[in-house]
PDB file of C-alpha atoms in Angstrom:
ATOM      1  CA  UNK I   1    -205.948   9.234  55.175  1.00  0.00           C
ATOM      2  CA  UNK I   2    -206.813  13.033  54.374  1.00  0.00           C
ATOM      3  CA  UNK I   3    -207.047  13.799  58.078  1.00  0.00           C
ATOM      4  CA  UNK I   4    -203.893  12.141  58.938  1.00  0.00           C
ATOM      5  CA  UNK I   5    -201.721  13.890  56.216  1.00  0.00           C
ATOM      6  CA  UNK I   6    -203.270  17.324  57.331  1.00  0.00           C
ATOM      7  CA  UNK I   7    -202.413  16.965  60.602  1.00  0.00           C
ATOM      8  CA  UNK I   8    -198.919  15.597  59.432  1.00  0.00           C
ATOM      9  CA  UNK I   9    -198.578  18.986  57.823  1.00  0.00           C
ATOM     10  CA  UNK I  10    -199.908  20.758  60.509  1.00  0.00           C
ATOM     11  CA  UNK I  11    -197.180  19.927  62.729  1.00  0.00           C
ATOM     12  CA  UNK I  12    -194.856  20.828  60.016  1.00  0.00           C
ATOM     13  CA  UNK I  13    -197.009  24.158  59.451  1.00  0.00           C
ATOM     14  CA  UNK I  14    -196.403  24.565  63.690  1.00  0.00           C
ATOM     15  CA  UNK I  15    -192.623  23.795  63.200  1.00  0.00           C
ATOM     16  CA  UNK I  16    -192.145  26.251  60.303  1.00  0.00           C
ATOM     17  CA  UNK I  17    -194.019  28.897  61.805  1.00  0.00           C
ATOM     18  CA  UNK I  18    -191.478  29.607  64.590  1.00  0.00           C
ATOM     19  CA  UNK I  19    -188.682  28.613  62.635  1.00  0.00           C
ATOM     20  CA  UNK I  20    -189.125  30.224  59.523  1.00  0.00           C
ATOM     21  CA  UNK I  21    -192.314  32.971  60.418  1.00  0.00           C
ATOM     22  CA  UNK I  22    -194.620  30.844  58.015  1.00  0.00           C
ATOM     23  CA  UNK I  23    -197.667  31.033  59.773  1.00  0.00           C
ATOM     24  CA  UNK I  24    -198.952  28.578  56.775  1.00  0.00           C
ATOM     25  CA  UNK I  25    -198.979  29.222  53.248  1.00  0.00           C
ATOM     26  CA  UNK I  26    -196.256  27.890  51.576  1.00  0.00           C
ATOM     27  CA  UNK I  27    -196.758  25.130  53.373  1.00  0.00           C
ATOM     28  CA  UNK I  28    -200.647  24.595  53.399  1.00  0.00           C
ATOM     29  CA  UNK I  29    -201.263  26.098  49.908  1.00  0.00           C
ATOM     30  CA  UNK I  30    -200.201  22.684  48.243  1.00  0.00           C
ATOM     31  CA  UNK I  31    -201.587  20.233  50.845  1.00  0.00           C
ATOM     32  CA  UNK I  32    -204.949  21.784  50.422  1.00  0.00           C
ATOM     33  CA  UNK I  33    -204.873  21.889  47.069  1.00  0.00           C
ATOM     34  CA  UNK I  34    -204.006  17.778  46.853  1.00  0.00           C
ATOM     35  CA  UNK I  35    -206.935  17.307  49.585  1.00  0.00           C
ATOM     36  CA  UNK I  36    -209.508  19.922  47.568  1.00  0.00           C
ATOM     37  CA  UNK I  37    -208.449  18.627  44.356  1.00  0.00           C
ATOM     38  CA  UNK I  38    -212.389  17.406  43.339  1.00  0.00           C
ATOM     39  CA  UNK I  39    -213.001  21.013  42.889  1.00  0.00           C
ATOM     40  CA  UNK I  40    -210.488  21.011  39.770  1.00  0.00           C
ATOM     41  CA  UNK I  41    -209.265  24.931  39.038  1.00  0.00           C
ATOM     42  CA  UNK I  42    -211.083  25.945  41.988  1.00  0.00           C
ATOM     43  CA  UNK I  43    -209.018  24.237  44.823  1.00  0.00           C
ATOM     44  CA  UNK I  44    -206.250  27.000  44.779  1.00  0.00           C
ATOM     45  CA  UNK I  45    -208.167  29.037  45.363  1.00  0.00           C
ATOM     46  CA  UNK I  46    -210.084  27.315  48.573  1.00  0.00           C
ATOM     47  CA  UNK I  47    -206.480  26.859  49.176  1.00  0.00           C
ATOM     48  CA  UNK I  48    -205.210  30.117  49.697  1.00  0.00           C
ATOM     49  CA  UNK I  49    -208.367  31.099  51.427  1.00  0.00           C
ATOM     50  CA  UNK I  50    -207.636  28.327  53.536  1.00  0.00           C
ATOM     51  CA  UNK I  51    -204.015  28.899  54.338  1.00  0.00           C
ATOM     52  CA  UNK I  52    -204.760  32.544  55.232  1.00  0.00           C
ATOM     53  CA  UNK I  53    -207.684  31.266  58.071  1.00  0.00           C
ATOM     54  CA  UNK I  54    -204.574  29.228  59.226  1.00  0.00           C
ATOM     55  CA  UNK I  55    -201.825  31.713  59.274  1.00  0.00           C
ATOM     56  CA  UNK I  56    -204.498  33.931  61.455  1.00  0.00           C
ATOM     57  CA  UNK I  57    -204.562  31.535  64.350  1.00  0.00           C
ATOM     58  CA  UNK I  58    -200.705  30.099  63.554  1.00  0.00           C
ATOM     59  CA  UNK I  59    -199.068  33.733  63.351  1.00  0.00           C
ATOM     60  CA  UNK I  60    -201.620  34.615  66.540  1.00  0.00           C
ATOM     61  CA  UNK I  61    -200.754  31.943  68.470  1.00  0.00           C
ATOM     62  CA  UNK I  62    -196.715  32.644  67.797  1.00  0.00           C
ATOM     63  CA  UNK I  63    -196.730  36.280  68.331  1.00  0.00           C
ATOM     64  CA  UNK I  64    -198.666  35.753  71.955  1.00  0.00           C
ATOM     65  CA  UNK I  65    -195.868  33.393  73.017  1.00  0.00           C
ATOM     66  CA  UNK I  66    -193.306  35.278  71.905  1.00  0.00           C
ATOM     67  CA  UNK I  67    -191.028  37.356  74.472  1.00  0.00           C
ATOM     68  CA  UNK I  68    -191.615  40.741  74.437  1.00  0.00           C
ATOM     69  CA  UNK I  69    -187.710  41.890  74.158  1.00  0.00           C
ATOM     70  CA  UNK I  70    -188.196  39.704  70.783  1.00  0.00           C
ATOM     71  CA  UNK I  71    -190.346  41.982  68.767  1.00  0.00           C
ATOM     72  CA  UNK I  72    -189.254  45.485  70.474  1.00  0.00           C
ATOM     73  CA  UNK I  73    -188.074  46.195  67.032  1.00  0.00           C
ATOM     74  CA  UNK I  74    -191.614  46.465  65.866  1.00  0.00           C
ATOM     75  CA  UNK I  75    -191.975  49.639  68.265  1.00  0.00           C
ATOM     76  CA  UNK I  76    -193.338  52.376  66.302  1.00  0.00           C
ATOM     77  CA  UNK I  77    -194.477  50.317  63.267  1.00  0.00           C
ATOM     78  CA  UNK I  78    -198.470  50.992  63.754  1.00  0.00           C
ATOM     79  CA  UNK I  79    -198.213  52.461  59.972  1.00  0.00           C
ATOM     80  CA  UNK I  80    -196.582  49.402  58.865  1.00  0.00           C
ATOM     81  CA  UNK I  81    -199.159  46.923  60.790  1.00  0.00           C
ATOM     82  CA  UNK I  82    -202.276  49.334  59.225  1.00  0.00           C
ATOM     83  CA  UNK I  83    -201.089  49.202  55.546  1.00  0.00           C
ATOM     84  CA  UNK I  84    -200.263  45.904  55.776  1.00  0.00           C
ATOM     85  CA  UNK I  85    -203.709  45.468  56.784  1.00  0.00           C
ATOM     86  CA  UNK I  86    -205.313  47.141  54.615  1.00  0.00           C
ATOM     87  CA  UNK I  87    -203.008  45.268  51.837  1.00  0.00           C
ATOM     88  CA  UNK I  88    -204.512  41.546  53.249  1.00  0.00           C
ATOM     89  CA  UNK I  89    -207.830  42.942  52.595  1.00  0.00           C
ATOM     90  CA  UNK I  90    -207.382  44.105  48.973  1.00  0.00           C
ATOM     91  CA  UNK I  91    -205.586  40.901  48.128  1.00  0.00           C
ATOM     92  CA  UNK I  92    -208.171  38.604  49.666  1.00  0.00           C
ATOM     93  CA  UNK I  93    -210.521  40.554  47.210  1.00  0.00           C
ATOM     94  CA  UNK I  94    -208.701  40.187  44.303  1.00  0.00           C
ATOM     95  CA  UNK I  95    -208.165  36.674  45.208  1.00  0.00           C
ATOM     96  CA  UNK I  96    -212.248  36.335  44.320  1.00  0.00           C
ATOM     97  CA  UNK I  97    -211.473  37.726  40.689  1.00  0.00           C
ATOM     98  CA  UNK I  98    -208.859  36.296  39.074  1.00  0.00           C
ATOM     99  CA  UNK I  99    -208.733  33.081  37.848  1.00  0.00           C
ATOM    100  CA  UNK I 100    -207.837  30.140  39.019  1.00  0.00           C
ATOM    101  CA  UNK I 101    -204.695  29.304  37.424  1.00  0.00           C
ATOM    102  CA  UNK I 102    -203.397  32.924  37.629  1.00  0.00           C
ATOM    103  CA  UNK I 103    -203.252  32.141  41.399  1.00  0.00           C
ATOM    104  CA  UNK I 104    -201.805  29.448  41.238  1.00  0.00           C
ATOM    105  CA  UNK I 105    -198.900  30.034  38.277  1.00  0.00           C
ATOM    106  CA  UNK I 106    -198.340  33.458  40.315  1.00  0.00           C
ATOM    107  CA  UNK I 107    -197.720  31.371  43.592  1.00  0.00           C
ATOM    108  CA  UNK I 108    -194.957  28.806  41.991  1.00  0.00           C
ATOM    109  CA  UNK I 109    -193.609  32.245  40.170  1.00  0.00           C
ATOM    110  CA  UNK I 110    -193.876  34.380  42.857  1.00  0.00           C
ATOM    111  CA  UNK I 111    -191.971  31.497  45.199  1.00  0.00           C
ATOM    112  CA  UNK I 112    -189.147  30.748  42.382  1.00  0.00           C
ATOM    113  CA  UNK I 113    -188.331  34.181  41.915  1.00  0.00           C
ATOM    114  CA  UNK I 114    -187.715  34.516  45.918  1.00  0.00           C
ATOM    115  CA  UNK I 115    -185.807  31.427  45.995  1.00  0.00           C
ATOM    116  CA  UNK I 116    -183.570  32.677  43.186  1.00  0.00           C
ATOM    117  CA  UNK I 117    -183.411  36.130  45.062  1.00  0.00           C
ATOM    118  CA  UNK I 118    -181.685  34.488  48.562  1.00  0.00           C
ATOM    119  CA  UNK I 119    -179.891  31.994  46.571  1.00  0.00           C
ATOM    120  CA  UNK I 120    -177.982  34.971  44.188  1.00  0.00           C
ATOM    121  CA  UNK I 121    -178.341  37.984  45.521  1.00  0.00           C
ATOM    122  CA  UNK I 122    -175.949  39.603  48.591  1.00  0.00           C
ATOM    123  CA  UNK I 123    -177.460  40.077  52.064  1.00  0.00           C
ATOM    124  CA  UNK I 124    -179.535  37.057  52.781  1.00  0.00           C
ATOM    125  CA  UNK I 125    -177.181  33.960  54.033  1.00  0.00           C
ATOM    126  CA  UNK I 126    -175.134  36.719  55.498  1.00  0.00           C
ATOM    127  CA  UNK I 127    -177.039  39.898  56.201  1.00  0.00           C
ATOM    128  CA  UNK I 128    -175.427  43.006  57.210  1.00  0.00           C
ATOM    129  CA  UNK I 129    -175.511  43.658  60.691  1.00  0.00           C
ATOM    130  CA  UNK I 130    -173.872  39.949  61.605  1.00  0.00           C
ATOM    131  CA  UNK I 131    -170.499  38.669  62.516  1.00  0.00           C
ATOM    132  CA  UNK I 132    -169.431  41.820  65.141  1.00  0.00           C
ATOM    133  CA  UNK I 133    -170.613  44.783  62.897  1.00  0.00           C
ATOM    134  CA  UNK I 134    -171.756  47.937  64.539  1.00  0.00           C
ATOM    135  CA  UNK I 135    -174.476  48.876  61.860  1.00  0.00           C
ATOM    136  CA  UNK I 136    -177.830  48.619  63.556  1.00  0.00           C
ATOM    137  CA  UNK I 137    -180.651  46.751  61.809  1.00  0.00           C
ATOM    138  CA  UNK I 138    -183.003  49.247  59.779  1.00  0.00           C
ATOM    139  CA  UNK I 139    -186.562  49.068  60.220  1.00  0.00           C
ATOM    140  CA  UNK I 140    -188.523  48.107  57.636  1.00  0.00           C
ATOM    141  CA  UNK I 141    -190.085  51.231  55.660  1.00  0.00           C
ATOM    142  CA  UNK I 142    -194.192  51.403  55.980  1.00  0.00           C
ATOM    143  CA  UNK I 143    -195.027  51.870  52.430  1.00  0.00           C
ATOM    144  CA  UNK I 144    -194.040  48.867  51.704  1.00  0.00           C
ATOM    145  CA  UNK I 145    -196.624  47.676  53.869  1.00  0.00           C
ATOM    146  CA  UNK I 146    -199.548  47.749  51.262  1.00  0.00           C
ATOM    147  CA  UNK I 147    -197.743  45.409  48.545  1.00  0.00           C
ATOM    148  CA  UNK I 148    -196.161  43.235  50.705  1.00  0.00           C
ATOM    149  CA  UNK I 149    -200.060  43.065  52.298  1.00  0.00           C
ATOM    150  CA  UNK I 150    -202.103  42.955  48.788  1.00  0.00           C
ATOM    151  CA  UNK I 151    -199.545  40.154  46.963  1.00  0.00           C
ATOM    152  CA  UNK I 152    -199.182  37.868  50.467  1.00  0.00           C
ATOM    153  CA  UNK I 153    -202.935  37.873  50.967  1.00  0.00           C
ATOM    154  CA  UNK I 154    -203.484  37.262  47.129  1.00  0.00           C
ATOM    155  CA  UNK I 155    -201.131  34.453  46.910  1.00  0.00           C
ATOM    156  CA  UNK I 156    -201.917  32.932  50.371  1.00  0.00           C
ATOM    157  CA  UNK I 157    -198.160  33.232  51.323  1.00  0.00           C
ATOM    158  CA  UNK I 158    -197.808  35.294  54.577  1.00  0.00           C
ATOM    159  CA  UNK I 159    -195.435  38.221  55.250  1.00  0.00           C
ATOM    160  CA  UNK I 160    -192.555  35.991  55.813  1.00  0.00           C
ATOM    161  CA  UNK I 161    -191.860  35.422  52.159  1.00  0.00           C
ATOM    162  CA  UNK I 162    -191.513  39.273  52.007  1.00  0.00           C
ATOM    163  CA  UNK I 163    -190.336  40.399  55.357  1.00  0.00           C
ATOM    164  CA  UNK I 164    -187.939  37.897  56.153  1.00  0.00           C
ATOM    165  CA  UNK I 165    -185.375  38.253  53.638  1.00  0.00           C
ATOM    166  CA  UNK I 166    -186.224  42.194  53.735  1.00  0.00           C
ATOM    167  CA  UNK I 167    -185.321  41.672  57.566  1.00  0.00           C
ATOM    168  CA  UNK I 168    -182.324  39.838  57.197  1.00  0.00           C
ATOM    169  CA  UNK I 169    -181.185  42.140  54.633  1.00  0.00           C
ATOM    170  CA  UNK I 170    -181.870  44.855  57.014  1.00  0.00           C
ATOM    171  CA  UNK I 171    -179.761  42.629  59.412  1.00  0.00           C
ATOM    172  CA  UNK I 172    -181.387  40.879  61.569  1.00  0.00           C
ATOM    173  CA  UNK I 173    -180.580  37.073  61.811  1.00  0.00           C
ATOM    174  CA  UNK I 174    -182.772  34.286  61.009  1.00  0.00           C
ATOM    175  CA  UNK I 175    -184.370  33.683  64.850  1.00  0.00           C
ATOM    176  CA  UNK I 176    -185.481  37.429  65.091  1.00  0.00           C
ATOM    177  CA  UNK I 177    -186.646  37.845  61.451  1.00  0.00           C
ATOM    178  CA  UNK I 178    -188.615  34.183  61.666  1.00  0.00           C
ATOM    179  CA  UNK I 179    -190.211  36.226  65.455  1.00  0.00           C
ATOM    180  CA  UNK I 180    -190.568  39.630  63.589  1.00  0.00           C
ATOM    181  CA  UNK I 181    -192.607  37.707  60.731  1.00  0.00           C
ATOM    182  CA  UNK I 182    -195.529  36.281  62.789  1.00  0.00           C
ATOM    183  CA  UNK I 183    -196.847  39.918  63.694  1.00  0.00           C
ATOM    184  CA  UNK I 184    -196.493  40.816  60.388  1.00  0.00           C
ATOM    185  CA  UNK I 185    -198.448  38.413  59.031  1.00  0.00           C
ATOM    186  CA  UNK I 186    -201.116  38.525  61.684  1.00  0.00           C
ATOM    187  CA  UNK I 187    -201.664  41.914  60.515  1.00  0.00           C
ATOM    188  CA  UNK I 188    -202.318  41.145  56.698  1.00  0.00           C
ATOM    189  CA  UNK I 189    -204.060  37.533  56.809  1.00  0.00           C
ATOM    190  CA  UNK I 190    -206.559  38.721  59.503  1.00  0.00           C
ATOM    191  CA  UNK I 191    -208.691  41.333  57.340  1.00  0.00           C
ATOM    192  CA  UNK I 192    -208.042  38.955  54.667  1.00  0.00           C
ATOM    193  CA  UNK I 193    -209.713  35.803  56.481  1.00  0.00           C
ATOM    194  CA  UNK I 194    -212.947  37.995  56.841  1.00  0.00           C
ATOM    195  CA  UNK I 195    -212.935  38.221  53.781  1.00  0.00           C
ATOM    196  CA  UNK I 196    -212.754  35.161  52.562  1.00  0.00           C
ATOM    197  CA  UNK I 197    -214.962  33.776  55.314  1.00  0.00           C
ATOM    198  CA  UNK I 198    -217.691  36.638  54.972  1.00  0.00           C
ATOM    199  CA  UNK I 199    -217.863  37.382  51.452  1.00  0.00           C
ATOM    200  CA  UNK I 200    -217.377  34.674  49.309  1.00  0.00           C
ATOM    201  CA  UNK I 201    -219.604  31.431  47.878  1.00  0.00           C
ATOM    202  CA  UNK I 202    -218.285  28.191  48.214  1.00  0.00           C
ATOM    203  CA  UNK I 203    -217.947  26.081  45.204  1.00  0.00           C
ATOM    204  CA  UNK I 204    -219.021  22.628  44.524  1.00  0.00           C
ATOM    205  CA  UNK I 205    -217.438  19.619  43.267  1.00  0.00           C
ATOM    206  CA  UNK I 206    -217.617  18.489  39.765  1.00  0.00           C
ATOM    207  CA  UNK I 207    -221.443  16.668  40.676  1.00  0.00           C
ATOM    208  CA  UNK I 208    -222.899  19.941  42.182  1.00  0.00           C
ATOM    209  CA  UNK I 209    -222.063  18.395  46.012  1.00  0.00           C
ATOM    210  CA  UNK I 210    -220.829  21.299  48.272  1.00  0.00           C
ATOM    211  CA  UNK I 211    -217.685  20.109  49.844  1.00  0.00           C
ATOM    212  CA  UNK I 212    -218.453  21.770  53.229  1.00  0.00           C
ATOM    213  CA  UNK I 213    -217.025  24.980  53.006  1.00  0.00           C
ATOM    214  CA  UNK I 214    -217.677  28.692  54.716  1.00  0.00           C
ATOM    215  CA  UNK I 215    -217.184  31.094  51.973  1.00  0.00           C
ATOM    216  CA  UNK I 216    -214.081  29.782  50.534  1.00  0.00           C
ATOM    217  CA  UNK I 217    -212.671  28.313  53.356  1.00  0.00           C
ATOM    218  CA  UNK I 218    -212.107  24.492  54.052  1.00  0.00           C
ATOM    219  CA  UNK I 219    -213.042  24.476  58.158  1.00  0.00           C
ATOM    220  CA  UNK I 220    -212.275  20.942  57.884  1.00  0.00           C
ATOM    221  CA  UNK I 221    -208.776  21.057  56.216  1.00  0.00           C
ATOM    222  CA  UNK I 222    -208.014  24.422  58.610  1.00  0.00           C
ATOM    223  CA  UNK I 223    -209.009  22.587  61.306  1.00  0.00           C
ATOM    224  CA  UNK I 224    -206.663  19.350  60.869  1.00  0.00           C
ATOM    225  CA  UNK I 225    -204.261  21.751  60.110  1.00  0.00           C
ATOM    226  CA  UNK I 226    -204.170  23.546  63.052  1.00  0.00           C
ATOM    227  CA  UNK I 227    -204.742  20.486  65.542  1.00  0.00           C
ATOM    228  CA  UNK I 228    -201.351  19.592  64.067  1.00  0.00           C
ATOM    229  CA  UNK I 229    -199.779  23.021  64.706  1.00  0.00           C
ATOM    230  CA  UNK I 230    -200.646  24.589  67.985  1.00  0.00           C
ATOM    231  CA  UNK I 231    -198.601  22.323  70.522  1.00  0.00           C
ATOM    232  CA  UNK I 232    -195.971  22.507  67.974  1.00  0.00           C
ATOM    233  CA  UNK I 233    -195.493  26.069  68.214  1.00  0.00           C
ATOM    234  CA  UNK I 234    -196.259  26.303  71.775  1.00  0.00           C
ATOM    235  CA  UNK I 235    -193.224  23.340  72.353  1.00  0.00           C
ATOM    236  CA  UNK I 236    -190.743  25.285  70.327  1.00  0.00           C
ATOM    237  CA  UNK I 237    -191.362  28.434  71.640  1.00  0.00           C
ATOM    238  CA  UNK I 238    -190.874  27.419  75.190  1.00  0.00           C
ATOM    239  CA  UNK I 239    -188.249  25.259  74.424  1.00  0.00           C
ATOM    240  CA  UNK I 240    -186.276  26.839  70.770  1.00  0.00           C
ATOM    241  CA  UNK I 241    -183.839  25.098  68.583  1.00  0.00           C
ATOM    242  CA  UNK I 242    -179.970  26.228  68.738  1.00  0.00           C
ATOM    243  CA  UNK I 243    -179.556  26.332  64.778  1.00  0.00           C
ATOM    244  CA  UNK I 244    -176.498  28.357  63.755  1.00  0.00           C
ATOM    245  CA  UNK I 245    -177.905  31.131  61.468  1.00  0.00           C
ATOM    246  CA  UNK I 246    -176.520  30.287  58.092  1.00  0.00           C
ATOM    247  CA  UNK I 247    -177.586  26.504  58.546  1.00  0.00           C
ATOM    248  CA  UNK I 248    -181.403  28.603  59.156  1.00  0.00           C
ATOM    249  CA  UNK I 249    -181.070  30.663  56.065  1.00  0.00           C
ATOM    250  CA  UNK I 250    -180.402  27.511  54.072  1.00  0.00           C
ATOM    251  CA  UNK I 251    -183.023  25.740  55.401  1.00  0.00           C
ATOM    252  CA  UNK I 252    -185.089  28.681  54.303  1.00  0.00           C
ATOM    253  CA  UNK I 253    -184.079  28.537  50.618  1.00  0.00           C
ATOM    254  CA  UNK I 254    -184.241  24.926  51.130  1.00  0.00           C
ATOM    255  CA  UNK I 255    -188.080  24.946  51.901  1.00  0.00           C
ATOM    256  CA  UNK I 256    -188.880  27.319  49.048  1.00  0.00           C
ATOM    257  CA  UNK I 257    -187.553  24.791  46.585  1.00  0.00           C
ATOM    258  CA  UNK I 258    -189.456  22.007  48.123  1.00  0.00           C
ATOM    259  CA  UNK I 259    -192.740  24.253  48.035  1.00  0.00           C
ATOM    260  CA  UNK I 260    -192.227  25.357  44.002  1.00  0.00           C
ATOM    261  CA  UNK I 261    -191.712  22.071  43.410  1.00  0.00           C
ATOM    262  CA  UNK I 262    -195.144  20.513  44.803  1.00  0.00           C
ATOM    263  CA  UNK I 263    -196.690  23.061  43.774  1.00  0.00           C
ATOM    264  CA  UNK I 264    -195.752  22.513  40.058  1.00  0.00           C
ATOM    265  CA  UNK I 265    -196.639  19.209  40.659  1.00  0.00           C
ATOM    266  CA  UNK I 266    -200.114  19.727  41.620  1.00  0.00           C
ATOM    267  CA  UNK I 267    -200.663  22.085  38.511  1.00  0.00           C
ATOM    268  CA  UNK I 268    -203.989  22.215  37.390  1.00  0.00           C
TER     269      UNK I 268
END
């Protein structure tokens, strides 16, 4: 039953990641933590370990399939893709020192504070830019790059909960900000899946049985995951939704409150 809900999810994880640029975490952070749940305080953070091996291949996978003319506006943002790097790396390390429950009361916070930020404040159902303006998107600046790196990798999020709504308040609409996100995120989870792969000890279950993992990673759960997600993405790519842009933005907010809400469900 495990397998079958993670590959469930996986094609949701597939389906968000070229719809929304989530190459994973909000999305796998609570699934693995239901299916890791026999290692108690530890399964959020196998979870966001997990999610960020995912969002690798996911936000990979999306970017390589993505048209060219699509992510033009990430010409020039080598300083961007480095900090954000270097970000997913520090995060990924930090994620190995806190505790537990800090990780995973910082996710639901972190996620209910962004939801409340689209919902209320001006620029993300309707960015700038939209509706027969002449002001060009802005690029996003590349200092931001190391925060939006460290807290994504930490919380097993992605970029997209950071760069999207910082896109569309740049003004870009929802299709090219969803795009923009996968190569973003690529940039930040992949330092921070060595990490987690390389560096870390897995932890057992509450009898001392290891539960299969590579550093902190669940291969199995990643693996499910990711069955689910690949001919998803590749289907939607070659063949995209028509979804009028404010009906996307919605459907943005509208995931975020699904997410905080399992999340606080599946509180440890």
């Amino acid at each position: 039953m495990d397998l079958l809900v993670l590959l469930g999810v996986g094609v949701l994880t597939g389906t968000t990641t070229v719809l929304f640029g989530f190459g994973g975490g909000f999305v796998t952070v609570p699934v693995v933590v239901w299916a890791d749940s026999a290692l108690g305080g530890e399964a959020t953070r196998v979870a966001v370990a997990t999610s960020v091996v995912v969002m690798v291949v996911n936000a990979g996978f999306a970017t390589a399939v993505t048209p060219r003319r699509a992510l033009a506006a990430l010409r020039g943002g080598g300083p961007l893709l480095l900090l954000l790097a270097a970000g997913g790396a520090a995060g990924a390390f930090a994620t190995r020192l806190a505790p537990p429950a800090l990780t995973h009361w910082a996710f639901i916070a972190y996620t209910a504070v962004t939801l409340a930020d689209v919902l209320l404040r001006p620029g993300f159902l309707r960015p700038r830019g939209q509706a027969g303006s002449s002001v060009p998107p802005r690029p996003l600046p590349a200092l931001a790059g190391a925060p939006v790196g460290a807290l994504a990798a930490f919380l097993g999020v992605g970029g997209s909960v950071m760069t999207v709504p910082a896109m569309r308040r740049a003004g870009h609409p929802m299709r090219v900000a969803a795009a923009l996100a996968n190569p973003l995120t690529l940039a930040l989870s992949l330092p921070a899946a060595t990490v987690h792969l390389a560096t870390a000890t897995a932890p057992a279950v509450a009898d001392g049985t290891p539960l299969g993992l590579v550093g902190l990673v669940d291969l199995r759960a990643a693996t499910a995951l990711l069955l689910g997600a690949l001919p998803v993405i590749a289907l939607l790519r070659r063949h995209p939704p028509h979804i009028p842009d404010r009906v996307h933005a919605w459907a943005y907010a509208g995931l975020l409150g699904v997410v905080v809400a399992a999340m606080a469900l599946s509180g440890p």
